Short mmCIF file of C-alpha atoms and ligand atoms in Angstrom, two decimals:
data_model
loop_
_atom_site.label_atom_id
_atom_site.label_comp_id
_atom_site.label_asym_id
_atom_site.label_seq_id
_atom_site.Cartn_x
_atom_site.Cartn_y
_atom_site.Cartn_z
CA MET A 1 -10.17 102.61 119.84
CA SER A 2 -7.08 100.82 118.61
CA LYS A 3 -4.39 102.64 120.64
CA PRO A 4 -4.46 103.74 124.29
CA ALA A 5 -4.53 107.47 125.03
CA ALA A 6 -0.97 108.79 125.07
CA GLN A 7 -1.78 112.32 126.24
CA THR A 8 -4.60 114.33 127.71
CA VAL A 9 -6.01 117.79 127.07
CA THR A 10 -7.43 119.84 129.91
CA ILE A 11 -10.10 122.42 129.19
CA THR A 12 -10.85 124.97 131.89
CA LEU A 13 -13.86 127.25 131.89
CA ASP A 14 -12.41 130.76 132.24
CA GLY A 15 -13.04 132.37 135.61
CA THR A 16 -14.17 129.14 137.27
CA ASP A 17 -12.49 126.07 138.74
CA ARG A 18 -14.45 123.79 136.43
CA SER A 19 -12.35 121.77 134.02
CA ALA A 20 -12.36 118.56 132.04
CA THR A 21 -9.35 116.38 131.34
CA LEU A 22 -9.86 114.55 128.08
CA PRO A 23 -7.85 111.69 126.54
CA VAL A 24 -6.00 112.28 123.26
CA ILE A 25 -6.17 109.28 120.95
CA PRO A 26 -3.58 108.92 118.19
CA GLY A 27 -4.40 107.43 114.79
CA THR A 28 -1.99 105.47 112.59
CA LEU A 29 -1.63 108.51 110.30
CA GLY A 30 -2.96 112.03 110.49
CA PRO A 31 -4.09 114.16 113.41
CA SER A 32 -4.85 112.70 116.82
CA VAL A 33 -8.33 113.21 118.21
CA ILE A 34 -9.56 114.53 121.56
CA ASP A 35 -12.06 112.09 123.02
CA ILE A 36 -14.83 114.46 124.16
CA ARG A 37 -17.29 111.83 125.29
CA ARG A 38 -16.99 112.96 128.95
CA LEU A 39 -17.09 116.69 128.16
CA TYR A 40 -20.79 117.20 128.88
CA GLN A 41 -20.58 115.15 132.06
CA ASP A 42 -17.51 117.02 133.35
CA LEU A 43 -18.14 120.53 132.04
CA GLY A 44 -21.85 120.59 131.16
CA MET A 45 -21.06 121.71 127.59
CA PHE A 46 -21.24 120.39 124.04
CA THR A 47 -18.88 121.16 121.17
CA TYR A 48 -20.03 123.25 118.20
CA ASP A 49 -18.81 122.26 114.72
CA PRO A 50 -21.26 122.93 111.88
CA GLY A 51 -20.25 120.90 108.83
CA TYR A 52 -18.16 118.63 111.11
CA GLY A 53 -14.89 120.12 109.79
CA ALA A 54 -13.10 119.31 113.07
CA THR A 55 -15.05 116.27 114.22
CA ALA A 56 -14.10 112.61 113.90
CA ALA A 57 -17.42 110.78 114.14
CA CYS A 58 -15.94 107.28 114.05
CA GLU A 59 -12.81 105.19 114.03
CA SER A 60 -12.09 103.70 110.60
CA THR A 61 -9.42 101.53 108.98
CA ILE A 62 -10.67 101.91 105.42
CA THR A 63 -9.51 105.19 103.87
CA TYR A 64 -6.96 107.84 104.81
CA ILE A 65 -6.75 111.30 103.25
CA ASP A 66 -3.97 113.83 103.79
CA GLY A 67 -5.65 116.91 102.34
CA ASP A 68 -2.56 119.14 102.59
CA GLN A 69 -0.28 116.72 100.77
CA GLY A 70 -2.95 115.47 98.35
CA ILE A 71 -2.64 111.84 99.49
CA LEU A 72 -5.41 109.22 99.33
CA LEU A 73 -4.85 105.71 100.69
CA HIS A 74 -7.26 102.77 100.79
CA ARG A 75 -6.24 100.31 103.52
CA GLY A 76 -2.77 101.89 103.21
CA TYR A 77 -2.40 101.58 99.42
CA PRO A 78 -1.98 104.82 97.40
CA ILE A 79 -4.84 105.50 94.99
CA GLU A 80 -2.32 105.94 92.14
CA GLN A 81 -1.10 102.33 92.53
CA LEU A 82 -4.60 100.94 92.89
CA ALA A 83 -5.80 102.81 89.78
CA GLU A 84 -2.79 101.66 87.73
CA GLN A 85 -2.39 98.09 88.90
CA CYS A 86 -5.77 96.81 90.09
CA THR A 87 -9.27 96.25 88.79
CA PHE A 88 -12.33 97.74 90.44
CA LEU A 89 -13.29 94.35 91.89
CA GLU A 90 -9.84 93.99 93.50
CA VAL A 91 -10.34 97.41 95.10
CA ALA A 92 -13.89 96.45 96.11
CA HIS A 93 -12.49 93.35 97.85
CA LEU A 94 -9.84 95.51 99.54
CA LEU A 95 -12.42 97.97 100.87
CA LEU A 96 -14.88 95.31 101.99
CA TYR A 97 -12.48 92.74 103.48
CA GLY A 98 -9.37 94.78 104.32
CA GLU A 99 -6.89 93.08 101.97
CA LEU A 100 -6.27 92.81 98.25
CA PRO A 101 -7.51 89.38 97.19
CA THR A 102 -5.26 86.45 96.36
CA LYS A 103 -5.84 85.03 92.89
CA ALA A 104 -8.22 82.39 94.28
CA GLN A 105 -10.06 84.95 96.43
CA TYR A 106 -10.36 87.25 93.44
CA GLU A 107 -11.87 84.55 91.25
CA ALA A 108 -14.34 83.58 93.96
CA PHE A 109 -15.30 87.23 94.65
CA ALA A 110 -15.69 88.06 90.93
CA ARG A 111 -17.82 84.92 90.48
CA THR A 112 -20.08 85.87 93.40
CA ILE A 113 -20.52 89.46 92.23
CA THR A 114 -21.17 88.33 88.66
CA ARG A 115 -23.85 85.87 89.78
CA HIS A 116 -25.69 88.58 91.71
CA THR A 117 -26.00 91.08 88.83
CA MET A 118 -29.57 90.21 87.84
CA ILE A 119 -32.35 91.96 89.71
CA HIS A 120 -35.63 90.42 90.81
CA GLU A 121 -37.93 90.35 87.77
CA GLN A 122 -40.70 92.01 89.73
CA LEU A 123 -38.33 94.83 90.69
CA ARG A 124 -37.88 95.37 86.93
CA ARG A 125 -41.54 96.43 86.72
CA PHE A 126 -40.90 99.06 89.37
CA PHE A 127 -39.19 101.17 86.67
CA ASP A 128 -42.49 101.55 84.78
CA GLY A 129 -43.84 103.65 87.63
CA PHE A 130 -41.42 106.49 86.87
CA ARG A 131 -41.96 109.24 84.32
CA ARG A 132 -39.71 108.82 81.27
CA ASP A 133 -37.95 112.10 82.05
CA ALA A 134 -37.19 111.13 85.65
CA HIS A 135 -33.60 111.90 86.64
CA PRO A 136 -31.62 108.62 86.95
CA MET A 137 -30.69 109.55 90.53
CA ALA A 138 -34.41 109.72 91.41
CA VAL A 139 -34.89 106.26 89.88
CA LEU A 140 -31.79 104.93 91.63
CA THR A 141 -32.88 106.24 95.03
CA GLY A 142 -36.33 104.69 94.60
CA VAL A 143 -35.28 101.31 93.21
CA VAL A 144 -32.41 100.80 95.68
CA GLY A 145 -34.72 101.76 98.55
CA ALA A 146 -37.21 99.19 97.25
CA MET A 147 -34.55 96.44 97.28
CA SER A 148 -35.23 95.79 100.97
CA ALA A 149 -38.76 94.71 99.98
CA PHE A 150 -37.32 92.17 97.54
CA TYR A 151 -34.37 90.85 99.53
CA PRO A 152 -35.65 90.52 103.11
CA ASP A 153 -33.45 87.42 103.43
CA SER A 154 -30.37 89.69 103.59
CA SER A 155 -31.77 92.57 105.63
CA ASP A 156 -30.97 91.36 109.15
CA VAL A 157 -28.13 93.67 110.16
CA ASN A 158 -27.23 91.50 113.15
CA ASP A 159 -26.41 88.46 110.99
CA PRO A 160 -22.85 88.67 109.54
CA HIS A 161 -23.75 86.29 106.71
CA GLN A 162 -26.74 88.39 105.69
CA ARG A 163 -24.61 91.53 105.92
CA GLU A 164 -22.16 89.99 103.47
CA ILE A 165 -24.87 88.90 101.04
CA SER A 166 -26.44 92.35 101.08
CA ALA A 167 -23.02 93.88 100.34
CA HIS A 168 -22.56 91.51 97.38
CA ARG A 169 -26.07 92.24 96.12
CA LEU A 170 -25.60 95.99 96.27
CA ILE A 171 -22.20 95.97 94.55
CA ALA A 172 -23.49 93.56 91.87
CA LYS A 173 -26.91 95.07 91.18
CA LEU A 174 -26.16 98.81 91.18
CA PRO A 175 -24.74 98.77 87.60
CA THR A 176 -27.85 96.93 86.39
CA ILE A 177 -30.21 99.36 88.14
CA ALA A 178 -28.26 102.42 86.92
CA ALA A 179 -28.06 101.12 83.33
CA TRP A 180 -31.79 100.34 83.34
CA ALA A 181 -32.59 103.81 84.70
CA TYR A 182 -30.83 105.12 81.59
CA LYS A 183 -32.47 102.65 79.18
CA TYR A 184 -35.86 103.56 80.62
CA SER A 185 -35.22 107.29 80.04
CA VAL A 186 -34.40 106.74 76.35
CA GLY A 187 -37.17 104.17 75.77
CA GLN A 188 -34.84 101.29 74.90
CA PRO A 189 -35.24 97.69 76.11
CA PHE A 190 -33.40 96.74 79.28
CA MET A 191 -30.27 94.72 78.56
CA TYR A 192 -29.80 91.85 80.98
CA PRO A 193 -26.30 91.54 82.49
CA ARG A 194 -23.79 89.25 80.79
CA ASN A 195 -21.79 86.94 83.02
CA ASP A 196 -18.98 86.55 80.47
CA LEU A 197 -18.03 90.22 80.85
CA GLY A 198 -16.03 91.99 83.54
CA TYR A 199 -17.70 94.46 85.92
CA ALA A 200 -16.97 97.67 83.97
CA GLU A 201 -17.40 95.94 80.59
CA ASN A 202 -20.79 94.61 81.60
CA PHE A 203 -21.86 98.04 82.80
CA LEU A 204 -20.89 99.61 79.45
CA TYR A 205 -22.67 96.76 77.67
CA MET A 206 -25.92 97.25 79.63
CA LEU A 207 -25.75 101.01 78.98
CA ASN A 208 -24.95 100.93 75.28
CA ALA A 209 -26.06 97.64 73.70
CA VAL A 210 -29.42 97.02 72.01
CA PRO A 211 -30.92 93.58 71.39
CA THR A 212 -30.98 94.03 67.60
CA GLU A 213 -27.24 93.90 66.97
CA PRO A 214 -24.03 92.62 68.51
CA TYR A 215 -22.15 95.03 70.75
CA VAL A 216 -18.43 94.76 71.35
CA VAL A 217 -17.11 96.72 74.31
CA ASN A 218 -14.08 98.88 73.47
CA PRO A 219 -11.30 97.63 75.84
CA VAL A 220 -9.81 101.12 76.27
CA LEU A 221 -13.21 102.44 77.36
CA ALA A 222 -13.74 99.44 79.63
CA ARG A 223 -10.38 100.09 81.31
CA ALA A 224 -11.19 103.80 81.62
CA MET A 225 -14.59 102.99 83.15
CA ASP A 226 -12.94 100.55 85.56
CA ARG A 227 -10.47 103.27 86.59
CA ILE A 228 -13.25 105.84 87.07
CA LEU A 229 -15.03 103.33 89.32
CA ILE A 230 -11.82 102.83 91.35
CA LEU A 231 -11.32 106.60 91.73
CA HIS A 232 -14.82 107.02 93.14
CA ALA A 233 -14.96 103.85 95.25
CA ASP A 234 -14.51 105.41 98.69
CA HIS A 235 -13.52 108.72 100.20
CA GLU A 236 -13.58 108.53 103.97
CA GLN A 237 -16.41 110.25 105.92
CA ASN A 238 -17.88 112.45 103.16
CA ALA A 239 -21.51 113.62 103.28
CA SER A 240 -23.09 110.55 101.65
CA THR A 241 -20.94 108.06 103.59
CA SER A 242 -21.72 109.83 106.85
CA THR A 243 -25.41 109.66 105.89
CA VAL A 244 -25.14 105.90 105.30
CA ARG A 245 -23.44 105.49 108.69
CA LEU A 246 -26.00 107.70 110.44
CA ALA A 247 -28.92 105.83 108.87
CA GLY A 248 -27.21 102.51 109.66
CA SER A 249 -26.62 103.50 113.29
CA THR A 250 -30.38 103.17 113.85
CA GLY A 251 -30.33 99.54 112.73
CA ALA A 252 -31.97 100.36 109.38
CA ASN A 253 -31.37 97.74 106.69
CA PRO A 254 -28.42 98.21 104.29
CA PHE A 255 -30.57 98.84 101.21
CA ALA A 256 -32.39 101.70 102.96
CA CYS A 257 -29.04 103.09 104.17
CA VAL A 258 -27.50 103.03 100.69
CA ALA A 259 -30.63 104.67 99.25
CA ALA A 260 -30.08 107.48 101.79
CA GLY A 261 -26.46 107.72 100.59
CA ILE A 262 -27.58 107.98 96.97
CA ALA A 263 -29.99 110.80 97.84
CA THR A 264 -27.17 112.67 99.57
CA LEU A 265 -24.72 112.12 96.73
CA TRP A 266 -27.15 113.77 94.32
CA GLY A 267 -26.43 117.32 95.58
CA PRO A 268 -24.30 119.58 93.33
CA ALA A 269 -21.82 120.23 96.16
CA HIS A 270 -21.14 116.47 96.30
CA GLY A 271 -21.61 113.87 93.53
CA GLY A 272 -23.78 116.13 91.40
CA ALA A 273 -20.69 118.25 90.68
CA ASN A 274 -19.58 116.14 87.68
CA GLU A 275 -22.87 116.93 85.95
CA ALA A 276 -22.56 120.58 87.00
CA VAL A 277 -19.00 120.82 85.59
CA LEU A 278 -20.13 119.83 82.13
CA LYS A 279 -23.05 122.25 82.22
CA MET A 280 -20.63 124.98 83.33
CA LEU A 281 -18.14 124.22 80.53
CA ALA A 282 -20.96 124.23 77.97
CA GLU A 283 -22.25 127.54 79.30
CA ILE A 284 -18.79 129.12 79.12
CA GLY A 285 -18.77 127.89 75.51
CA SER A 286 -15.36 129.15 74.38
CA VAL A 287 -11.91 129.87 75.79
CA ASP A 288 -12.22 133.63 75.21
CA ARG A 289 -15.20 133.78 77.60
CA ILE A 290 -13.24 132.28 80.53
CA PRO A 291 -12.03 135.62 82.01
CA ASP A 292 -15.63 136.86 82.29
CA PHE A 293 -16.63 133.61 83.98
CA ILE A 294 -13.71 133.75 86.43
CA ALA A 295 -14.69 137.33 87.28
CA LYS A 296 -18.21 136.09 88.10
CA VAL A 297 -16.82 133.30 90.30
CA LYS A 298 -14.76 135.85 92.24
CA ASP A 299 -17.73 138.18 92.68
CA LYS A 300 -19.12 137.43 96.16
CA ASN A 301 -22.62 138.54 95.11
CA SER A 302 -22.89 136.22 92.11
CA ASN A 303 -23.19 132.86 93.92
CA VAL A 304 -21.31 131.29 90.99
CA ARG A 305 -18.72 128.64 91.86
CA LEU A 306 -16.08 127.04 89.71
CA MET A 307 -17.58 123.56 89.73
CA GLY A 308 -15.08 120.70 90.01
CA PHE A 309 -12.80 122.96 92.07
CA GLY A 310 -12.29 123.00 95.82
CA HIS A 311 -12.74 120.33 98.44
CA ARG A 312 -13.48 120.25 102.14
CA VAL A 313 -10.43 118.10 102.84
CA TYR A 314 -7.99 118.59 99.93
CA LYS A 315 -6.09 121.85 100.17
CA ASN A 316 -3.84 120.58 97.38
CA TYR A 317 -4.40 118.88 94.01
CA ASP A 318 -6.91 116.03 94.46
CA PRO A 319 -4.81 112.95 93.52
CA ARG A 320 -7.86 111.48 91.78
CA ALA A 321 -8.10 114.54 89.51
CA LYS A 322 -4.56 113.95 88.18
CA ILE A 323 -5.37 110.34 87.22
CA MET A 324 -8.70 111.47 85.79
CA ALA A 325 -7.01 114.12 83.60
CA ARG A 326 -4.58 111.49 82.24
CA THR A 327 -7.42 109.04 81.60
CA CYS A 328 -9.33 111.79 79.82
CA HIS A 329 -6.48 112.29 77.33
CA GLU A 330 -6.16 108.51 76.79
CA VAL A 331 -9.87 108.08 76.08
CA LEU A 332 -10.07 111.02 73.70
CA ALA A 333 -6.97 109.77 71.84
CA ASP A 334 -8.43 106.26 71.54
CA LEU A 335 -11.70 107.62 70.22
CA GLY A 336 -9.81 109.77 67.72
CA ILE A 337 -11.22 112.98 69.20
CA GLU A 338 -8.48 115.50 68.42
CA HIS A 339 -10.46 118.60 69.15
CA GLU A 340 -12.79 118.57 72.17
CA PRO A 341 -13.80 122.16 72.89
CA LEU A 342 -14.92 121.31 76.44
CA LEU A 343 -11.52 119.82 77.26
CA GLU A 344 -9.80 122.89 75.86
CA ILE A 345 -11.98 125.13 78.02
CA ALA A 346 -11.35 122.91 81.08
CA MET A 347 -7.56 122.95 80.60
CA GLU A 348 -7.46 126.72 80.14
CA LEU A 349 -9.80 127.20 83.11
CA GLU A 350 -7.48 125.05 85.23
CA ARG A 351 -4.38 126.94 84.02
CA ILE A 352 -5.91 130.33 84.84
CA ALA A 353 -7.40 129.22 88.17
CA LEU A 354 -4.12 127.70 89.37
CA SER A 355 -2.31 130.99 88.80
CA ASP A 356 -5.04 133.27 90.16
CA GLU A 357 -4.64 134.75 93.63
CA TYR A 358 -8.34 134.07 94.52
CA PHE A 359 -7.91 130.31 94.03
CA ILE A 360 -4.32 130.13 95.35
CA SER A 361 -5.13 131.91 98.62
CA ARG A 362 -8.14 129.65 99.22
CA LYS A 363 -6.21 126.53 98.20
CA LEU A 364 -8.77 125.62 95.55
CA TYR A 365 -7.56 122.91 93.17
CA PRO A 366 -9.33 120.64 90.66
CA ASN A 367 -11.19 117.79 92.33
CA VAL A 368 -12.19 114.36 91.01
CA ASP A 369 -15.21 115.78 89.17
CA PHE A 370 -13.35 118.33 87.05
CA TYR A 371 -12.33 115.97 84.24
CA SER A 372 -14.61 112.95 84.76
CA GLY A 373 -17.57 114.50 82.92
CA ILE A 374 -15.53 115.07 79.76
CA ILE A 375 -14.50 111.38 79.71
CA LEU A 376 -18.05 110.19 80.31
CA LYS A 377 -19.38 112.49 77.61
CA ALA A 378 -16.79 111.14 75.15
CA MET A 379 -17.93 107.62 76.09
CA GLY A 380 -21.44 108.61 75.03
CA LEU A 381 -23.01 108.79 78.49
CA PRO A 382 -25.68 111.48 78.89
CA THR A 383 -24.91 114.14 81.47
CA SER A 384 -27.76 113.03 83.73
CA MET A 385 -26.05 109.63 84.18
CA PHE A 386 -22.78 111.04 85.56
CA THR A 387 -23.85 111.12 89.19
CA ALA A 388 -25.51 107.72 88.83
CA LEU A 389 -22.15 106.32 87.77
CA PHE A 390 -20.56 107.90 90.84
CA ALA A 391 -23.24 106.12 92.92
CA VAL A 392 -22.43 102.77 91.28
CA ALA A 393 -18.77 103.19 92.24
CA ARG A 394 -19.37 104.58 95.74
CA THR A 395 -21.72 101.74 96.69
CA VAL A 396 -18.77 99.58 97.71
CA GLY A 397 -17.42 102.41 99.90
CA TRP A 398 -20.81 102.95 101.51
CA ILE A 399 -21.40 99.29 102.24
CA SER A 400 -17.84 98.75 103.54
CA GLN A 401 -18.19 101.73 105.88
CA TRP A 402 -21.66 100.54 106.94
CA LYS A 403 -20.29 97.06 107.70
CA GLU A 404 -17.37 98.53 109.66
CA MET A 405 -19.80 100.65 111.70
CA ILE A 406 -22.10 97.72 112.50
CA GLU A 407 -19.10 95.66 113.62
CA ASP A 408 -17.63 98.47 115.78
CA PRO A 409 -18.67 97.91 119.43
CA SER A 410 -18.18 101.61 120.27
CA GLN A 411 -20.79 102.83 117.76
CA ARG A 412 -24.13 104.03 119.07
CA ILE A 413 -27.13 105.56 117.37
CA GLY A 414 -25.98 108.83 115.78
CA ARG A 415 -27.61 111.68 117.64
CA PRO A 416 -25.90 115.11 117.40
CA ARG A 417 -26.78 117.84 119.89
CA GLN A 418 -27.24 121.57 119.23
CA VAL A 419 -26.83 125.02 120.66
CA TYR A 420 -30.39 126.23 121.05
CA THR A 421 -30.82 129.91 120.11
CA GLY A 422 -34.62 130.06 119.84
CA ALA A 423 -37.20 131.61 122.16
CA GLY A 424 -37.07 130.93 125.89
CA GLN A 425 -39.97 129.08 127.47
CA ARG A 426 -43.28 130.98 127.05
CA ASP A 427 -47.03 130.38 127.38
CA VAL A 428 -49.44 129.81 124.51
CA VAL A 429 -51.93 132.64 123.94
CA PRO A 430 -55.25 131.22 122.63
CA LEU A 431 -55.87 131.87 118.90
CA SER A 432 -58.86 134.11 119.68
CA GLU A 433 -56.61 136.43 121.73
CA ARG A 434 -53.72 136.61 119.23
CA GLY A 435 -54.24 139.97 117.45
N1 LIG B 501 -15.38 128.19 93.35
C1 LIG B 501 -15.17 129.41 93.88
N2 LIG B 501 -14.94 129.63 95.17
C2 LIG B 501 -14.93 128.57 96.00
C3 LIG B 501 -15.14 127.26 95.50
C4 LIG B 501 -15.36 127.10 94.14
N3 LIG B 501 -15.57 125.88 93.61
N4 LIG B 501 -15.07 126.39 96.54
C5 LIG B 501 -14.81 127.13 97.64
N5 LIG B 501 -14.73 128.45 97.30
C6 LIG B 501 -14.41 129.56 98.20
C7 LIG B 501 -15.61 129.96 99.05
O1 LIG B 501 -16.38 130.97 98.44
C8 LIG B 501 -14.92 130.45 100.31
O2 LIG B 501 -14.40 131.74 100.05
P1 LIG B 501 -14.40 132.86 101.23
O3 LIG B 501 -13.49 132.32 102.28
O4 LIG B 501 -13.93 134.09 100.57
O5 LIG B 501 -15.83 132.94 101.72
C9 LIG B 501 -13.71 129.52 100.44
O6 LIG B 501 -13.40 129.10 99.11
C10 LIG B 501 -13.99 128.29 101.32
O7 LIG B 501 -15.16 127.64 100.81
P2 LIG B 501 -16.16 126.78 101.67
O8 LIG B 501 -17.50 126.81 101.02
O9 LIG B 501 -16.09 127.19 103.11
O10 LIG B 501 -15.50 125.35 101.55
P3 LIG B 501 -16.20 123.98 101.90
O11 LIG B 501 -15.13 123.10 102.42
O12 LIG B 501 -17.38 124.19 102.78
O13 LIG B 501 -16.75 123.47 100.49
C11 LIG B 501 -16.96 122.33 98.44
C12 LIG B 501 -16.18 122.43 99.76
C13 LIG B 501 -16.49 121.10 97.69
C14 LIG B 501 -18.47 122.17 98.75
C15 LIG B 501 -16.72 123.61 97.64
O14 LIG B 501 -15.35 123.76 97.34
C16 LIG B 501 -17.54 123.65 96.35
O15 LIG B 501 -18.71 124.06 96.37
N6 LIG B 501 -16.94 123.22 95.19
C17 LIG B 501 -17.67 123.15 93.94
C18 LIG B 501 -18.51 121.87 93.92
C19 LIG B 501 -17.67 120.64 93.69
O16 LIG B 501 -16.82 120.60 92.79
N7 LIG B 501 -17.95 119.60 94.48
C20 LIG B 501 -17.29 118.29 94.34
C21 LIG B 501 -16.46 117.93 95.53
S1 LIG B 501 -15.37 116.53 95.18
C22 LIG B 501 -16.45 115.20 94.94
C23 LIG B 501 -17.25 114.85 96.13
O17 LIG B 501 -16.71 114.68 97.24
O18 LIG B 501 -18.45 114.68 95.99
#
């Protein structure tokens, strides 16, 4: 831990003289943590925190979130400044190496990433094994998991050089794999990456171009895509990142760990929400049906949630959602879309939700996924690709957090404990005697 314990907390078991005195460790920003590593030894007890809402599982210098204020910092820089002033590759460098690159570092990093965008030709054939209607996230999980079989020369987690190459390979190849998952689903030829294009431009090119005609990437869409990638690049110890860290804590190779992260991201409560938002908006269908939908969301028995709203950490407007909403208007204006019914429904839904007691009292605000789907739809991406795009962006976050974990001497294999509430010890009755 970076700073020495400034205070201690003493926990006493009521009615006994047993107690534990635990160090309090301050962070640079945000709440301090109680170091409970000696708790079991001193008090014979574990802590109980399903969903880890009050548990810091690691020390990290990458991302800071103040959920009450709606603040997101990467290595200290506000997300608003990064989204406005930097490219995705600058942010990727920042997350991976700790600093924004100098001009020379940027050129070298961009060159390295660009030169790693092709995937092994034999890995290309892997796609043929999937059904045409396979969800892109299923393809992504499978192909990324298979990368360890193709790149064993960068799978040794104990070699810093190999760790760096695997990080470069993952950041570079994910757009190619995701774009090919899409091309496979629509039966079009795979488009090989183009080294003369920027990261987001090349991704749009591989998604949209066909070999039979020239394809010019719209610069406004390329900038919007770059910004979407920045907004999704990292987000502290969320479910998929924690999965990557947990998998990595066993010494598993980085490709396997990132595949585990992709699988976790797929869920509708996490990265799958952007796809779910669009389905929800389409189902609502028109502004006049919003009150009925809101009533369903508020009905405890309905199990319906307002997708793209609420967040485990943000109890204020997600700062990424604000930038996303602005980008959404820019993209629609550039594409000459004056009337987008889904955007109109989303804006009215947001207006009603932000003034409704149910959402106010629970501090439910739009999150990053609320507007992203509308932008991606306007760009021509099919709904099933939305979460795959999130995975492309989050890969740099996953691999930066994985690298930080491997390099942290205090990290051990992740192994949570439990409070056992099952049967006490009992004897087996032979099958013949069991009624
Ligand atoms: N719509 C309606 N009610 C909600 C919603 C929602 N979207 N989110 C939370 N609530 C209610 C919930 O019913 C509960 O009410 P009560 O106290 O009366 O039981 C209260 O708010 C607290 O909810 P929770 O489930 O304990 O909160 P959580 O921190 O466990 O869940 C969440 C966070 C993101 C899973 C949840 O807000 C949610 O399901 N949102 C919709 C899915 C979504 O948009 N996910 C994307 C998250 S941002 C991108 C990412 O990180 O992947």
